[in-house]
Amino acid sequence: ATPTGTYVVDLESQGQGGQVRCWRVAGPTLAPAVSRVAFNPHERGQLACASGRSVYIVDVDGDRGGGDRESKAGSIGALKHTYSNNLRPINALDWSPHDPHLLATCAEDCRFFMWDVRQQQPL
């Protein structure tokens, strides 16, 4: 996180011409609070970001509309879902190695949630 936003760099896959891919996934208001990020190993460009008690699912390759990829909140990509069932800040998250739609989160409130990112409620 920087004062201008949260940036994610994909070091595993190289873009065209050997370039490293980089995205700004959160604007300055959310940036200081982003504590964890995890790319979905099954869905290219899908990223989970933990910030406080919430998890944001972002399509980093998506367009926020209007043709301006840096419009809403100074972010690149499209916000797909927001999940906020924890009572305290989230301190870990990870995608299922077997199911492309499952995300696990746990927080300082000692609560563990499994999310199907196609739904709004935990499993």
GROMACS .gro file of C-alpha atoms in nm, residues 6-108:
model
  103
    6THR     CA    1  -0.279  -0.038  -0.318
    7TYR     CA    2  -0.082  -0.200  -0.597
    8VAL     CA    3  -0.062  -0.570  -0.677
    9VAL     CA    4   0.221  -0.710  -0.888
   10ASP     CA    5   0.193  -1.053  -1.055
   11LEU     CA    6   0.546  -1.194  -1.054
   12GLU     CA    7   0.450  -1.543  -1.170
   13SER     CA    8   0.322  -1.465  -1.517
   14GLN     CA    9   0.482  -1.227  -1.759
   15GLY     CA   10   0.285  -1.011  -1.998
   16GLN     CA   11   0.368  -0.941  -2.358
   17GLY     CA   12   0.733  -0.858  -2.415
   18GLY     CA   13   0.835  -1.000  -2.075
   19GLN     CA   14   0.664  -0.719  -1.883
   20VAL     CA   15   0.543  -0.776  -1.528
   21ARG     CA   16   0.171  -0.707  -1.472
   22CYS     CA   17   0.076  -0.450  -1.210
   23TRP     CA   18  -0.267  -0.323  -1.097
   24ARG     CA   19  -0.385  -0.049  -0.865
   25VAL     CA   20  -0.676  -0.225  -0.695
   26ALA     CA   21  -0.767   0.029  -0.427
   27GLY     CA   22  -0.768   0.406  -0.415
   28PRO     CA   23  -0.612   0.620  -0.141
   29THR     CA   24  -0.908   0.589   0.099
   30LEU     CA   25  -0.893   0.208   0.111
   31ALA     CA   26  -0.518   0.163   0.061
   32PRO     CA   27  -0.393   0.195   0.422
   33ALA     CA   28  -0.645  -0.066   0.539
   34VAL     CA   29  -0.572  -0.343   0.285
   35SER     CA   30  -0.410  -0.617   0.490
   36ARG     CA   31  -0.419  -0.925   0.265
   37VAL     CA   32  -0.453  -1.006  -0.105
   38ALA     CA   33  -0.488  -1.339  -0.285
   39PHE     CA   34  -0.520  -1.418  -0.655
   40ASN     CA   35  -0.767  -1.690  -0.744
   41PRO     CA   36  -0.554  -1.973  -0.889
   42HIS     CA   37  -0.845  -2.088  -1.108
   43GLU     CA   38  -0.980  -1.758  -1.242
   44ARG     CA   39  -0.727  -1.535  -1.417
   45GLY     CA   40  -0.749  -1.179  -1.292
   46GLN     CA   41  -0.975  -1.246  -0.993
   47LEU     CA   42  -0.836  -1.108  -0.669
   48ALA     CA   43  -0.958  -1.108  -0.308
   49CYS     CA   44  -0.853  -0.811  -0.090
   50ALA     CA   45  -0.907  -0.802   0.286
   51SER     CA   46  -0.958  -0.460   0.439
   52GLY     CA   47  -1.068  -0.434   0.799
   53ARG     CA   48  -1.378  -0.655   0.848
   54SER     CA   49  -1.450  -0.682   0.474
   55VAL     CA   50  -1.331  -0.881   0.174
   56TYR     CA   51  -1.353  -0.735  -0.175
   57ILE     CA   52  -1.355  -0.954  -0.486
   58VAL     CA   53  -1.205  -0.763  -0.777
   59ASP     CA   54  -1.178  -0.850  -1.145
   60VAL     CA   55  -0.846  -0.676  -1.212
   61ASP     CA   56  -0.892  -0.705  -1.588
   62GLY     CA   57  -1.247  -0.569  -1.578
   63ASP     CA   58  -1.356  -0.221  -1.675
   64ARG     CA   59  -1.532   0.005  -1.425
   65GLY     CA   60  -1.738   0.157  -1.705
   66GLY     CA   61  -1.720   0.472  -1.909
   67GLY     CA   62  -1.409   0.351  -2.091
   68ASP     CA   63  -1.191   0.495  -1.814
   69ARG     CA   64  -1.014   0.209  -1.638
   70GLU     CA   65  -0.910   0.443  -1.355
   71SER     CA   66  -1.243   0.605  -1.284
   72LYS     CA   67  -1.434   0.501  -0.972
   73ALA     CA   68  -1.229   0.542  -0.650
   74GLY     CA   69  -0.907   0.564  -0.851
   75SER     CA   70  -0.902   0.188  -0.900
   76ILE     CA   71  -0.830  -0.034  -1.195
   77GLY     CA   72  -1.064  -0.326  -1.239
   78ALA     CA   73  -1.422  -0.401  -1.148
   79LEU     CA   74  -1.543  -0.462  -0.794
   80LYS     CA   75  -1.754  -0.779  -0.809
   81HIS     CA   76  -1.852  -0.853  -0.448
   82THR     CA   77  -1.808  -0.726  -0.093
   83TYR     CA   78  -1.838  -0.960   0.207
   84SER     CA   79  -1.859  -0.827   0.565
   85ASN     CA   80  -1.961  -1.093   0.818
   86ASN     CA   81  -1.662  -1.071   1.050
   87LEU     CA   82  -1.678  -0.870   1.371
   88ARG     CA   83  -1.304  -0.793   1.382
   89PRO     CA   84  -1.038  -0.735   1.111
   90ILE     CA   85  -0.964  -1.022   0.873
   91ASN     CA   86  -0.612  -1.156   0.918
   92ALA     CA   87  -0.605  -1.441   0.664
   93LEU     CA   88  -0.775  -1.542   0.340
   94ASP     CA   89  -0.712  -1.802   0.074
   95TRP     CA   90  -0.879  -1.957  -0.229
   96SER     CA   91  -0.968  -2.325  -0.243
   97PRO     CA   92  -0.713  -2.530  -0.438
   98HIS     CA   93  -1.002  -2.748  -0.566
   99ASP     CA   94  -1.300  -2.518  -0.629
  100PRO     CA   95  -1.265  -2.190  -0.824
  101HIS     CA   96  -1.559  -2.031  -0.640
  102LEU     CA   97  -1.460  -2.096  -0.276
  103LEU     CA   98  -1.275  -1.846  -0.059
  104ALA     CA   99  -1.190  -1.896   0.310
  105THR     CA  100  -1.148  -1.608   0.554
  106CYS     CA  101  -1.066  -1.587   0.923
  107ALA     CA  102  -1.037  -1.287   1.149
  108GLU     CA  103  -0.933  -1.162   1.490
   0.00000   0.00000   0.00000
